[in-house]
């Protein structure tokens, strides 16, 4: 199909429009999550707050741990191993 | 920059990472005795003792005397975070979650006490222009801290603050690594003036960019956990307000905390035996 600048511009505008519509709900959702996460932290005494920080950090890093274990599992299935592990 | 005169002893706030090791290497050419202070709190207790780079420095600078101490500031961080809590909560709100800032303030306070005890009047840290949303990294807060040192007759400097920083480490960088787990961008801009490159040139580190690598994690003491703090900064505050407004409010909080800490500092300095303090543990 030949390059049509009108269609390209229209498509780009449509994408930008959708992004603009979504940007505020996402921002609001993010803010609500942040208020809950940070609000809980504000209520906690020192030691409990430290444990809470560690728990939130663990949850945030969970996808990376899962990815690492998945990679290990796949490598094992392929009868291989991570040459950089040691 | 470092002054030209040669001083006898200086103190370096030392995490064991590339930047503070670079500062130690720079100071080793000016000072005959260097006191490296590493700080720990309950939140960073499990992180490795940063001794690997001290050994490298000692090997490289045989004529310099390195004293490495681990100091706990846990009680001080707790005090900074919770003193006048409800009054501060009303005034600063979610900013009270800036525990990484309280942590770095506790290091500076404790360093002042250490310097007065040892009769040292020169302090350096390995600050660079990275992570500028952290209170301890913000220029306005650092000016308050510099003033706090000056009030006690101590000169505070950051010799590598205007040096280049390596490119951001992204997740994909960590997937594509060489044998030692170093960044793939390490050789892309070899002439940049980075702390890693300086240490590489001085034959202290085996690679110009070890930041974020497995090698780096083994040699460096952890920072205070900052995930919740980052959620507050990026999801809550900076989603709606400007960075300038963030900087103003953070500086106000840290100024209040420095004022609150004055009492602790004066009491600690007046106590000749320093009995109220958590004592230093010598590592080297």
mmCIF file of C-alpha atoms in Angstrom:
data_model
loop_
_atom_site.group_PDB
_atom_site.id
_atom_site.type_symbol
_atom_site.label_atom_id
_atom_site.label_comp_id
_atom_site.label_asym_id
_atom_site.label_seq_id
_atom_site.Cartn_x
_atom_site.Cartn_y
_atom_site.Cartn_z
ATOM 1 C CA UNK A 1 0.000 0.000 0.000
ATOM 2 C CA UNK A 2 1.307 3.448 -0.884
ATOM 3 C CA UNK A 3 2.321 5.823 1.906
ATOM 4 C CA UNK A 4 -0.580 8.132 2.742
ATOM 5 C CA UNK A 5 0.452 11.076 4.950
ATOM 6 C CA UNK A 6 -3.170 11.968 5.777
ATOM 7 C CA UNK A 7 -3.874 8.474 7.133
ATOM 8 C CA UNK A 8 -0.585 8.422 9.045
ATOM 9 C CA UNK A 9 -1.331 11.760 10.693
ATOM 10 C CA UNK A 10 -4.881 10.722 11.540
ATOM 11 C CA UNK A 11 -3.637 7.481 13.090
ATOM 12 C CA UNK A 12 -1.035 9.377 15.118
ATOM 13 C CA UNK A 13 -3.643 11.871 16.302
ATOM 14 C CA UNK A 14 -5.947 9.021 17.317
ATOM 15 C CA UNK A 15 -3.185 7.337 19.334
ATOM 16 C CA UNK A 16 -2.308 10.621 21.052
ATOM 17 C CA UNK A 17 -5.975 11.247 21.802
ATOM 18 C CA UNK A 18 -6.373 7.790 23.391
ATOM 19 C CA UNK A 19 -3.190 8.367 25.423
ATOM 20 C CA UNK A 20 -4.489 11.740 26.570
ATOM 21 C CA UNK A 21 -7.772 10.196 27.694
ATOM 22 C CA UNK A 22 -5.962 7.480 29.634
ATOM 23 C CA UNK A 23 -3.257 9.568 31.190
ATOM 24 C CA UNK A 24 -5.520 11.087 33.867
ATOM 25 C CA UNK A 25 -7.227 7.872 35.041
ATOM 26 C CA UNK A 26 -3.792 6.216 35.265
ATOM 27 C CA UNK A 27 -2.428 9.183 37.198
ATOM 28 C CA UNK A 28 -5.390 9.151 39.566
ATOM 29 C CA UNK A 29 -5.090 5.386 40.082
ATOM 30 C CA UNK A 30 -1.366 5.722 40.745
ATOM 31 C CA UNK A 31 -2.025 8.511 43.247
ATOM 32 C CA UNK A 32 -4.640 6.435 45.086
ATOM 33 C CA UNK A 33 -2.257 3.459 45.308
ATOM 34 C CA UNK A 34 0.499 5.786 46.545
ATOM 35 C CA UNK A 35 -1.799 7.331 49.199
ATOM 36 C CA UNK A 36 -2.655 3.865 50.535
ATOM 37 C CA UNK A 37 0.942 2.554 50.458
ATOM 38 C CA UNK A 38 2.423 5.728 51.991
ATOM 39 C CA UNK A 39 -0.484 6.303 54.400
ATOM 40 C CA UNK A 40 0.057 2.868 55.970
ATOM 41 C CA UNK A 41 3.783 3.652 56.361
ATOM 42 C CA UNK A 42 3.003 6.926 58.165
ATOM 43 C CA UNK A 43 0.935 5.087 60.785
ATOM 44 C CA UNK A 44 3.620 2.555 61.687
ATOM 45 C CA UNK A 45 6.251 2.722 64.435
ATOM 46 C CA UNK A 46 9.938 2.478 63.484
ATOM 47 C CA UNK A 47 10.568 -1.297 63.411
ATOM 48 C CA UNK A 48 7.200 -2.086 61.839
ATOM 49 C CA UNK A 49 7.832 0.609 59.234
ATOM 50 C CA UNK A 50 11.165 -0.980 58.328
ATOM 51 C CA UNK A 51 9.494 -4.381 57.935
ATOM 52 C CA UNK A 52 6.798 -2.732 55.809
ATOM 53 C CA UNK A 53 9.435 -1.039 53.587
ATOM 54 C CA UNK A 54 11.068 -4.448 53.048
ATOM 55 C CA UNK A 55 7.714 -6.039 52.230
ATOM 56 C CA UNK A 56 6.805 -3.348 49.665
ATOM 57 C CA UNK A 57 10.313 -3.575 48.148
ATOM 58 C CA UNK A 58 9.905 -7.358 47.876
ATOM 59 C CA UNK A 59 6.528 -6.961 46.098
ATOM 60 C CA UNK A 60 7.970 -4.382 43.676
ATOM 61 C CA UNK A 61 10.908 -6.659 42.841
ATOM 62 C CA UNK A 62 8.767 -9.801 42.622
ATOM 63 C CA UNK A 63 8.379 -9.701 38.796
ATOM 64 C CA UNK A 64 12.182 -9.628 38.493
ATOM 65 C CA UNK A 65 12.614 -12.595 40.880
ATOM 66 C CA UNK A 66 9.922 -14.503 38.954
ATOM 67 C CA UNK A 67 11.637 -13.687 35.665
ATOM 68 C CA UNK A 68 14.951 -14.957 37.067
ATOM 69 C CA UNK A 69 13.408 -18.220 38.232
ATOM 70 C CA UNK A 70 11.605 -18.639 34.921
ATOM 71 C CA UNK A 71 14.892 -18.139 33.055
ATOM 72 C CA UNK A 72 16.568 -20.698 35.325
ATOM 73 C CA UNK A 73 13.725 -23.168 34.704
ATOM 74 C CA UNK A 74 13.895 -22.720 30.926
ATOM 75 C CA UNK A 75 17.693 -23.096 30.906
ATOM 76 C CA UNK A 76 17.362 -26.305 32.937
ATOM 77 C CA UNK A 77 14.791 -27.662 30.471
ATOM 78 C CA UNK A 78 17.244 -26.888 27.682
ATOM 79 C CA UNK A 79 19.986 -28.748 29.558
ATOM 80 C CA UNK A 80 21.944 -25.526 29.865
ATOM 81 C CA UNK A 81 23.011 -23.140 32.626
ATOM 82 C CA UNK A 82 23.749 -19.449 33.140
ATOM 83 C CA UNK A 83 27.485 -19.005 32.388
ATOM 84 C CA UNK A 84 27.520 -15.815 34.510
ATOM 85 C CA UNK A 85 25.900 -17.352 37.600
ATOM 86 C CA UNK A 86 29.095 -17.974 39.567
ATOM 87 C CA UNK B 1 37.611 20.687 44.075
ATOM 88 C CA UNK B 2 40.267 19.715 46.568
ATOM 89 C CA UNK B 3 42.357 22.526 47.999
ATOM 90 C CA UNK B 4 46.025 22.602 47.032
ATOM 91 C CA UNK B 5 47.485 22.409 50.542
ATOM 92 C CA UNK B 6 48.401 19.046 51.901
ATOM 93 C CA UNK B 7 46.390 18.048 54.955
ATOM 94 C CA UNK B 8 47.287 15.389 57.427
ATOM 95 C CA UNK B 9 43.979 13.674 57.978
ATOM 96 C CA UNK B 10 40.525 13.747 56.488
ATOM 97 C CA UNK B 11 37.247 11.900 56.867
ATOM 98 C CA UNK B 12 35.355 10.325 53.961
ATOM 99 C CA UNK B 13 31.754 9.129 54.148
ATOM 100 C CA UNK B 14 32.397 5.767 52.576
ATOM 101 C CA UNK B 15 29.815 3.332 51.214
ATOM 102 C CA UNK B 16 32.454 1.270 49.415
ATOM 103 C CA UNK B 17 30.934 2.064 46.008
ATOM 104 C CA UNK B 18 32.678 3.551 42.991
ATOM 105 C CA UNK B 19 32.118 7.220 43.894
ATOM 106 C CA UNK B 20 33.319 7.156 47.497
ATOM 107 C CA UNK B 21 36.243 4.894 46.537
ATOM 108 C CA UNK B 22 37.189 7.427 43.854
ATOM 109 C CA UNK B 23 37.106 10.237 46.440
ATOM 110 C CA UNK B 24 39.321 8.134 48.708
ATOM 111 C CA UNK B 25 41.753 7.637 45.812
ATOM 112 C CA UNK B 26 41.830 11.378 45.081
ATOM 113 C CA UNK B 27 42.346 12.193 48.771
ATOM 114 C CA UNK B 28 45.074 9.568 49.075
ATOM 115 C CA UNK B 29 47.228 11.801 46.881
ATOM 116 C CA UNK B 30 46.719 14.767 49.256
ATOM 117 C CA UNK B 31 46.360 13.314 52.741
ATOM 118 C CA UNK B 32 48.562 11.036 54.782
ATOM 119 C CA UNK B 33 45.766 9.625 56.894
ATOM 120 C CA UNK B 34 42.224 8.858 55.757
ATOM 121 C CA UNK B 35 39.325 7.906 58.001
ATOM 122 C CA UNK B 36 36.647 6.020 56.084
ATOM 123 C CA UNK B 37 33.299 6.028 57.863
ATOM 124 C CA UNK B 38 30.592 3.572 56.850
ATOM 125 C CA UNK B 39 27.202 3.868 58.511
ATOM 126 C CA UNK B 40 24.623 1.228 59.207
ATOM 127 C CA UNK B 41 21.059 1.234 60.435
ATOM 128 C CA UNK B 42 18.622 -1.575 61.194
ATOM 129 C CA UNK B 43 17.404 -1.294 57.592
ATOM 130 C CA UNK B 44 20.873 -1.889 56.112
ATOM 131 C CA UNK B 45 22.254 -4.300 58.686
ATOM 132 C CA UNK B 46 22.240 -7.292 56.335
ATOM 133 C CA UNK B 47 24.141 -5.570 53.520
ATOM 134 C CA UNK B 48 27.798 -6.508 52.904
ATOM 135 C CA UNK B 49 30.644 -4.846 54.792
ATOM 136 C CA UNK B 50 32.342 -2.651 52.177
ATOM 137 C CA UNK B 51 35.902 -3.851 52.711
ATOM 138 C CA UNK B 52 36.932 -4.995 49.227
ATOM 139 C CA UNK B 53 37.744 -1.539 47.917
ATOM 140 C CA UNK B 54 39.556 -0.606 51.133
ATOM 141 C CA UNK B 55 41.962 -3.478 50.458
ATOM 142 C CA UNK B 56 42.399 -2.261 46.872
ATOM 143 C CA UNK B 57 43.084 1.296 48.109
ATOM 144 C CA UNK B 58 45.599 0.072 50.683
ATOM 145 C CA UNK B 59 47.428 -1.921 48.033
ATOM 146 C CA UNK B 60 47.483 1.015 45.629
ATOM 147 C CA UNK B 61 48.467 3.704 48.196
ATOM 148 C CA UNK B 62 50.928 2.009 50.511
ATOM 149 C CA UNK B 63 52.110 5.236 52.173
ATOM 150 C CA UNK B 64 48.649 6.347 53.247
ATOM 151 C CA UNK B 65 47.115 5.170 56.482
ATOM 152 C CA UNK B 66 43.490 4.070 56.033
ATOM 153 C CA UNK B 67 41.260 3.706 59.101
ATOM 154 C CA UNK B 68 37.893 2.162 58.314
ATOM 155 C CA UNK B 69 35.059 2.330 60.846
ATOM 156 C CA UNK B 70 31.489 1.063 60.828
ATOM 157 C CA UNK B 71 29.174 3.291 62.876
ATOM 158 C CA UNK B 72 25.567 2.544 63.727
ATOM 159 C CA UNK B 73 23.212 5.525 63.413
ATOM 160 C CA UNK B 74 20.044 3.536 63.921
ATOM 161 C CA UNK B 75 18.897 5.351 67.075
ATOM 162 C CA UNK B 76 19.630 8.709 65.486
ATOM 163 C CA UNK B 77 17.626 7.887 62.328
ATOM 164 C CA UNK B 78 14.703 6.807 64.518
ATOM 165 C CA UNK B 79 14.963 10.044 66.456
ATOM 166 C CA UNK B 80 15.076 12.163 63.293
ATOM 167 C CA UNK B 81 12.075 10.322 61.839
ATOM 168 C CA UNK B 82 9.852 10.433 64.932
ATOM 169 C CA UNK B 83 10.797 13.489 67.008
ATOM 170 C CA UNK B 84 7.810 15.911 67.241
ATOM 171 C CA UNK B 85 5.996 13.466 64.987
ATOM 172 C CA UNK B 86 2.450 14.850 65.003
ATOM 173 C CA UNK B 87 3.580 18.451 64.750
ATOM 174 C CA UNK B 88 5.778 17.553 61.785
ATOM 175 C CA UNK B 89 3.078 15.366 60.257
ATOM 176 C CA UNK B 90 0.722 18.328 60.269
ATOM 177 C CA UNK B 91 3.347 20.577 58.715
ATOM 178 C CA UNK B 92 5.100 18.252 56.243
ATOM 179 C CA UNK B 93 2.564 15.450 55.611
ATOM 180 C CA UNK B 94 3.849 12.598 53.453
ATOM 181 C CA UNK B 95 7.276 14.243 53.329
ATOM 182 C CA UNK B 96 7.891 12.606 56.703
ATOM 183 C CA UNK B 97 8.519 9.408 54.746
ATOM 184 C CA UNK B 98 11.828 10.868 53.563
ATOM 185 C CA UNK B 99 13.776 8.373 55.635
ATOM 186 C CA UNK B 100 16.650 8.188 53.107
ATOM 187 C CA UNK B 101 17.164 11.895 53.845
ATOM 188 C CA UNK B 102 17.069 11.332 57.616
ATOM 189 C CA UNK B 103 19.530 8.510 57.135
ATOM 190 C CA UNK B 104 22.035 10.697 55.276
ATOM 191 C CA UNK B 105 21.518 13.539 57.777
ATOM 192 C CA UNK B 106 22.343 11.101 60.591
ATOM 193 C CA UNK B 107 25.629 10.233 58.828
ATOM 194 C CA UNK B 108 26.607 13.898 58.647
ATOM 195 C CA UNK B 109 25.661 14.544 62.273
ATOM 196 C CA UNK B 110 27.646 11.539 63.417
ATOM 197 C CA UNK B 111 30.578 12.587 61.217
ATOM 198 C CA UNK B 112 30.664 16.000 62.907
ATOM 199 C CA UNK B 113 30.911 14.276 66.300
ATOM 200 C CA UNK B 114 33.638 11.951 64.971
ATOM 201 C CA UNK B 115 35.627 14.878 63.557
ATOM 202 C CA UNK B 116 35.425 16.844 66.810
ATOM 203 C CA UNK B 117 36.511 13.774 68.746
ATOM 204 C CA UNK B 118 39.473 13.094 66.421
ATOM 205 C CA UNK B 119 40.390 16.747 65.800
ATOM 206 C CA UNK B 120 39.837 16.517 62.034
ATOM 207 C CA UNK B 121 38.506 19.494 60.105
ATOM 208 C CA UNK B 122 38.067 18.172 56.567
ATOM 209 C CA UNK B 123 35.220 15.928 55.390
ATOM 210 C CA UNK B 124 34.465 14.642 51.901
ATOM 211 C CA UNK B 125 31.727 12.539 50.386
ATOM 212 C CA UNK B 126 31.330 10.830 47.010
ATOM 213 C CA UNK B 127 28.252 12.721 45.849
ATOM 214 C CA UNK B 128 27.591 12.946 42.101
ATOM 215 C CA UNK B 129 24.686 14.481 40.169
ATOM 216 C CA UNK B 130 22.557 11.340 40.347
ATOM 217 C CA UNK B 131 19.188 10.657 41.985
ATOM 218 C CA UNK B 132 18.588 14.335 42.633
ATOM 219 C CA UNK B 133 15.181 13.681 44.210
ATOM 220 C CA UNK B 134 16.930 12.218 47.281
ATOM 221 C CA UNK B 135 17.099 14.863 50.017
ATOM 222 C CA UNK B 136 20.795 14.223 50.701
ATOM 223 C CA UNK B 137 21.572 14.716 46.991
ATOM 224 C CA UNK B 138 19.649 17.979 46.486
ATOM 225 C CA UNK B 139 21.912 21.049 46.111
ATOM 226 C CA UNK B 140 19.826 23.216 48.487
ATOM 227 C CA UNK B 141 19.839 20.565 51.216
ATOM 228 C CA UNK B 142 23.555 19.996 50.695
ATOM 229 C CA UNK B 143 24.104 23.714 51.228
ATOM 230 C CA UNK B 144 22.334 23.410 54.613
ATOM 231 C CA UNK B 145 24.561 20.455 55.466
ATOM 232 C CA UNK B 146 27.692 22.319 54.374
ATOM 233 C CA UNK B 147 26.623 25.198 56.629
ATOM 234 C CA UNK B 148 26.105 22.768 59.522
ATOM 235 C CA UNK B 149 29.697 21.533 59.116
ATOM 236 C CA UNK B 150 30.968 25.118 58.819
ATOM 237 C CA UNK B 151 29.197 26.046 62.096
ATOM 238 C CA UNK B 152 31.430 23.459 63.763
ATOM 239 C CA UNK B 153 34.603 24.604 62.033
ATOM 240 C CA UNK B 154 34.673 21.706 59.560
ATOM 241 C CA UNK B 155 35.135 22.027 55.812
ATOM 242 C CA UNK B 156 32.844 19.785 53.768
ATOM 243 C CA UNK B 157 33.481 19.029 50.103
ATOM 244 C CA UNK B 158 32.367 16.732 47.317
ATOM 245 C CA UNK B 159 35.329 16.405 44.932
ATOM 246 C CA UNK B 160 33.452 14.433 42.249
ATOM 247 C CA UNK B 161 30.114 16.246 42.334
ATOM 248 C CA UNK B 162 30.512 17.698 38.833
ATOM 249 C CA UNK B 163 31.970 14.600 37.244
ATOM 250 C CA UNK B 164 30.091 12.719 34.540
ATOM 251 C CA UNK B 165 27.844 9.877 35.572
ATOM 252 C CA UNK B 166 27.550 6.639 33.597
ATOM 253 C CA UNK B 167 24.426 6.136 31.463
ATOM 254 C CA UNK B 168 21.307 4.880 33.251
ATOM 255 C CA UNK B 169 21.324 1.179 33.924
ATOM 256 C CA UNK B 170 18.229 -0.337 32.404
ATOM 257 C CA UNK B 171 16.784 -3.782 32.842
ATOM 258 C CA UNK B 172 18.014 -4.841 29.384
ATOM 259 C CA UNK B 173 21.553 -3.739 30.303
ATOM 260 C CA UNK B 174 21.505 -6.307 33.059
ATOM 261 C CA UNK B 175 20.346 -9.028 30.660
ATOM 262 C CA UNK B 176 23.189 -8.457 28.220
ATOM 263 C CA UNK B 177 26.386 -8.580 30.219
ATOM 264 C CA UNK B 178 29.961 -9.640 29.830
ATOM 265 C CA UNK B 179 31.703 -12.259 31.924
ATOM 266 C CA UNK B 180 31.769 -10.140 35.105
ATOM 267 C CA UNK B 181 28.298 -8.670 34.824
ATOM 268 C CA UNK B 182 29.411 -5.189 33.766
ATOM 269 C CA UNK B 183 27.335 -2.833 31.628
ATOM 270 C CA UNK B 184 27.459 -3.147 27.857
ATOM 271 C CA UNK B 185 27.820 0.651 27.631
ATOM 272 C CA UNK B 186 31.073 0.685 29.530
ATOM 273 C CA UNK B 187 33.302 1.149 26.509
ATOM 274 C CA UNK B 188 30.888 3.256 24.480
ATOM 275 C CA UNK B 189 32.199 6.584 25.880
ATOM 276 C CA UNK B 190 35.593 5.723 27.353
ATOM 277 C CA UNK B 191 36.794 9.328 27.565
ATOM 278 C CA UNK B 192 34.044 10.568 29.879
ATOM 279 C CA UNK B 193 35.282 11.743 33.266
ATOM 280 C CA UNK B 194 33.510 9.278 35.521
ATOM 281 C CA UNK B 195 34.561 7.977 38.935
ATOM 282 C CA UNK B 196 34.645 4.441 37.551
ATOM 283 C CA UNK B 197 36.943 5.502 34.746
ATOM 284 C CA UNK B 198 39.280 7.281 37.194
ATOM 285 C CA UNK B 199 39.553 4.139 39.331
ATOM 286 C CA UNK B 200 40.077 2.040 36.208
ATOM 287 C CA UNK B 201 42.900 4.360 35.092
ATOM 288 C CA UNK B 202 44.473 4.129 38.542
ATOM 289 C CA UNK B 203 44.287 0.329 38.302
ATOM 290 C CA UNK B 204 42.033 0.100 41.343
ATOM 291 C CA UNK B 205 38.985 -1.327 39.545
ATOM 292 C CA UNK B 206 39.081 -3.915 36.729
ATOM 293 C CA UNK B 207 36.464 -2.116 34.585
ATOM 294 C CA UNK B 208 35.370 1.529 33.953
ATOM 295 C CA UNK B 209 31.710 0.917 34.796
ATOM 296 C CA UNK B 210 30.790 -1.546 37.502
ATOM 297 C CA UNK B 211 27.727 0.355 38.775
ATOM 298 C CA UNK B 212 24.735 -1.898 39.351
ATOM 299 C CA UNK B 213 26.713 -5.043 38.570
ATOM 300 C CA UNK B 214 27.073 -8.120 40.761
ATOM 301 C CA UNK B 215 30.667 -6.982 41.407
ATOM 302 C CA UNK B 216 29.344 -3.605 42.655
ATOM 303 C CA UNK B 217 26.701 -5.168 44.897
ATOM 304 C CA UNK B 218 29.361 -7.292 46.603
ATOM 305 C CA UNK B 219 31.627 -4.333 47.351
ATOM 306 C CA UNK B 220 29.066 -1.707 48.392
ATOM 307 C CA UNK B 221 27.043 -1.145 51.532
ATOM 308 C CA UNK B 222 23.296 -0.690 50.816
ATOM 309 C CA UNK B 223 21.441 2.606 50.941
ATOM 310 C CA UNK B 224 18.373 3.015 53.083
ATOM 311 C CA UNK B 225 15.382 1.182 51.472
ATOM 312 C CA UNK B 226 13.698 3.765 49.274
ATOM 313 C CA UNK B 227 10.886 2.036 47.364
ATOM 314 C CA UNK B 228 8.078 3.593 49.459
ATOM 315 C CA UNK B 229 9.853 6.970 49.360
ATOM 316 C CA UNK B 230 10.049 6.732 45.551
ATOM 317 C CA UNK B 231 6.343 5.814 45.371
ATOM 318 C CA UNK B 232 5.568 8.959 47.357
ATOM 319 C CA UNK B 233 7.822 11.169 45.211
ATOM 320 C CA UNK B 234 6.964 9.915 41.726
ATOM 321 C CA UNK B 235 3.423 8.568 42.042
ATOM 322 C CA UNK B 236 1.997 10.966 44.567
ATOM 323 C CA UNK B 237 3.818 14.300 44.581
ATOM 324 C CA UNK B 238 5.454 14.731 41.172
ATOM 325 C CA UNK B 239 2.347 13.405 39.401
ATOM 326 C CA UNK B 240 0.631 16.693 40.230
ATOM 327 C CA UNK B 241 3.278 19.211 41.299
ATOM 328 C CA UNK B 242 6.547 20.523 39.864
ATOM 329 C CA UNK B 243 10.024 19.510 40.907
ATOM 330 C CA UNK B 244 10.676 23.086 42.100
ATOM 331 C CA UNK B 245 7.774 22.815 44.524
ATOM 332 C CA UNK B 246 9.107 19.414 45.680
ATOM 333 C CA UNK B 247 12.534 20.927 46.235
ATOM 334 C CA UNK B 248 11.135 23.813 48.307
ATOM 335 C CA UNK B 249 9.110 21.514 50.572
ATOM 336 C CA UNK B 250 11.919 18.990 50.984
ATOM 337 C CA UNK B 251 14.405 21.742 51.854
ATOM 338 C CA UNK B 252 11.954 23.087 54.466
ATOM 339 C CA UNK B 253 11.635 19.626 56.034
ATOM 340 C CA UNK B 254 15.378 19.055 56.130
ATOM 341 C CA UNK B 255 15.966 22.548 57.582
ATOM 342 C CA UNK B 256 13.515 21.684 60.386
ATOM 343 C CA UNK B 257 15.247 18.359 60.967
ATOM 344 C CA UNK B 258 18.679 20.013 61.149
ATOM 345 C CA UNK B 259 17.248 22.417 63.734
ATOM 346 C CA UNK B 260 15.745 19.525 65.719
ATOM 347 C CA UNK B 261 19.062 17.664 65.573
ATOM 348 C CA UNK B 262 20.962 20.636 67.001
ATOM 349 C CA UNK B 263 20.032 19.598 70.518
ATOM 350 C CA UNK B 264 21.348 16.061 69.967
ATOM 351 C CA UNK B 265 24.523 17.417 68.413
ATOM 352 C CA UNK B 266 25.206 19.911 71.200
ATOM 353 C CA UNK B 267 24.597 17.274 73.888
ATOM 354 C CA UNK B 268 26.844 14.783 72.092
ATOM 355 C CA UNK B 269 29.631 17.317 71.662
ATOM 356 C CA UNK B 270 29.364 18.481 75.269
ATOM 357 C CA UNK B 271 29.671 14.902 76.532
ATOM 358 C CA UNK B 272 33.450 14.448 76.616
ATOM 359 C CA UNK B 273 33.236 10.676 76.983
ATOM 360 C CA UNK B 274 30.694 10.468 74.148
ATOM 361 C CA UNK B 275 28.931 7.918 76.322
ATOM 362 C CA UNK B 276 25.525 8.477 74.721
ATOM 363 C CA UNK B 277 26.752 7.596 71.289
ATOM 364 C CA UNK B 278 26.761 4.307 69.514
ATOM 365 C CA UNK B 279 30.461 3.597 69.297
ATOM 366 C CA UNK B 280 32.510 2.986 66.222
ATOM 367 C CA UNK B 281 33.514 -0.518 65.205
ATOM 368 C CA UNK B 282 36.937 -0.612 63.569
ATOM 369 C CA UNK B 283 37.034 -2.694 60.361
ATOM 370 C CA UNK B 284 40.548 -1.870 59.145
#
